[in-house]
Amino acid sequence: MEHALNSTRVKEIVEAAIYEEIPVPLPEGVISVEGIMIEFVFRPEVIEKYRQEIRDMAVELPKQFFDVKNGGEGGWSFLEMCNDYRGEQWTGLHMVMEGLCALIIGAGYGEWLLPRPLWQLLPGGMPYIVIYPNGKPEGTESAMSIFDGFGKGSEVEM
């Protein structure tokens, strides 16, 4: 049985979707995702073209990444993303894992659980991501909405 989740496909989709040179001004509808090391600026038509394949890859990750309503544990560390739901390592490269996160978030199937300034408080200083296998339900607040206004009005150095 062939698995959807593999390093080569993640790299191919990222390369197809990302702008080689970011146009200025940004075209309307462009998908921008804050990654760990870089900001991904995706062509929306390419993300749409690969939406189902991105979902198929996302659902092969361990259930700990899934939101609670879909039988998951509400999100898990980026550092755990190198293994699939069978416990098999599908990649050993953080840049490939970061690309998959960006694709998942860009396609509307996931989000970071905490804002960047709080990542340093997490194990390894790496973010947690939650995956919505059927897309984020309408009316669901962002996982980060509880941090709206965080750091505004006072300068807290982390």
XYZ file of C-alpha atoms in Angstrom:
158
model
C 0.000 0.000 0.000
C 1.376 3.401 -0.992
C 1.234 6.148 1.605
C 0.330 9.744 0.778
C 2.798 11.097 3.328
C 6.330 11.203 1.927
C 9.151 13.741 1.800
C 9.386 13.878 -1.974
C 5.715 14.804 -2.425
C 5.821 17.445 0.317
C 8.833 19.084 -1.354
C 7.202 18.907 -4.811
C 3.973 20.526 -3.639
C 5.776 23.255 -1.687
C 7.950 24.009 -4.726
C 4.891 24.140 -7.004
C 2.873 26.353 -4.640
C 5.443 28.832 -3.357
C 6.309 32.032 -5.167
C 9.960 31.971 -6.237
C 9.969 35.747 -6.110
C 7.351 37.390 -3.956
C 5.396 39.865 -6.083
C 4.983 43.381 -4.753
C 2.283 44.243 -4.109
C 0.989 40.813 -3.150
C -1.811 39.576 -5.391
C -5.239 39.356 -3.809
C -5.977 36.007 -2.190
C -2.332 35.027 -1.742
C -1.834 32.557 1.119
C 0.838 33.586 3.607
C 1.872 31.172 6.356
C 4.357 31.960 9.095
C 6.671 28.991 9.302
C 9.345 28.249 11.863
C 12.316 29.453 9.821
C 10.666 31.181 6.867
C 7.411 32.733 5.766
C 5.694 30.750 3.029
C 3.826 32.736 0.392
C 1.688 30.343 -1.631
C -0.275 30.631 -4.839
C -3.897 29.954 -3.815
C -4.735 28.122 -7.065
C -1.915 25.630 -6.456
C -2.948 25.031 -2.842
C -6.487 24.440 -4.112
C -5.223 22.018 -6.786
C -3.433 19.919 -4.132
C -5.926 20.442 -1.272
C -7.068 16.789 -1.176
C -3.511 15.467 -1.337
C -2.471 17.820 1.481
C -5.381 16.494 3.548
C -4.430 12.899 2.720
C -0.902 13.572 4.015
C -2.186 15.321 7.146
C -4.423 12.415 8.155
C -1.460 10.041 8.066
C 0.078 11.881 11.019
C -0.458 10.575 14.586
C -3.905 11.235 16.069
C -2.322 13.376 18.796
C -2.143 16.165 16.196
C -5.901 16.109 15.522
C -8.443 18.325 17.215
C -10.436 16.725 20.015
C -13.687 16.728 18.011
C -11.989 14.412 15.495
C -10.704 11.927 18.079
C -7.356 13.599 18.592
C -5.622 15.117 21.560
C -5.860 18.748 20.460
C -2.418 19.208 18.912
C 1.147 18.055 19.334
C 4.707 19.254 19.004
C 6.254 19.953 15.606
C 9.117 17.749 16.816
C 6.816 14.691 16.704
C 5.813 15.256 13.091
C 8.635 13.101 11.669
C 6.610 9.944 12.376
C 3.319 8.842 10.862
C 0.349 7.249 12.649
C 2.006 3.819 12.353
C 5.034 5.087 14.274
C 7.194 4.946 11.147
C 9.546 7.800 10.345
C 8.523 9.386 7.044
C 11.169 12.140 7.058
C 14.249 13.121 8.996
C 14.335 16.705 7.788
C 12.848 19.556 9.782
C 12.572 21.679 6.637
C 10.276 19.054 5.091
C 8.188 18.925 8.270
C 7.995 22.736 8.235
C 6.852 22.620 4.607
C 4.126 20.128 5.491
C 2.972 22.340 8.378
C 2.810 25.330 6.038
C 0.805 23.344 3.470
C -1.605 22.064 6.142
C -2.122 25.560 7.566
C -2.320 27.151 4.112
C -4.971 24.662 2.995
C -7.064 25.386 6.096
C -6.479 22.043 7.790
C -4.487 23.277 10.764
C -3.037 26.099 12.814
C -0.271 26.809 15.320
C -1.576 26.561 18.885
C 0.434 29.436 20.342
C 1.811 32.709 19.021
C 5.517 32.759 18.110
C 6.659 34.631 21.275
C 5.446 31.681 23.379
C 7.111 28.934 21.319
C 10.246 29.244 23.413
C 8.264 27.966 26.419
C 7.474 24.698 24.650
C 9.728 21.615 24.495
C 12.667 22.322 22.211
C 11.310 25.831 21.622
C 9.191 24.396 18.811
C 5.505 25.142 18.162
C 2.540 22.852 18.586
C 0.147 22.412 15.680
C -3.448 21.213 15.638
C -4.859 19.506 12.564
C -8.523 19.646 11.569
C -8.834 16.603 9.255
C -12.140 17.832 7.832
C -11.173 21.499 7.796
C -11.634 23.950 10.603
C -15.334 23.932 11.530
C -17.142 27.185 10.775
C -17.559 29.327 13.845
C -14.572 27.726 15.565
C -12.350 30.347 17.117
C -8.687 30.302 16.319
C -6.658 28.303 18.807
C -4.679 31.499 19.353
C -7.699 33.765 19.931
C -7.191 33.528 23.681
C -3.964 35.461 23.091
C -5.610 38.369 21.270
C -3.946 41.468 22.611
C -1.041 39.462 24.048
C 1.887 41.785 24.552
C -0.011 44.888 23.498
C 0.271 47.816 25.824
C 3.236 46.416 27.689
C 6.620 45.357 26.518
C 7.492 41.995 27.971
C 10.834 40.641 26.945
C 10.924 36.908 26.554
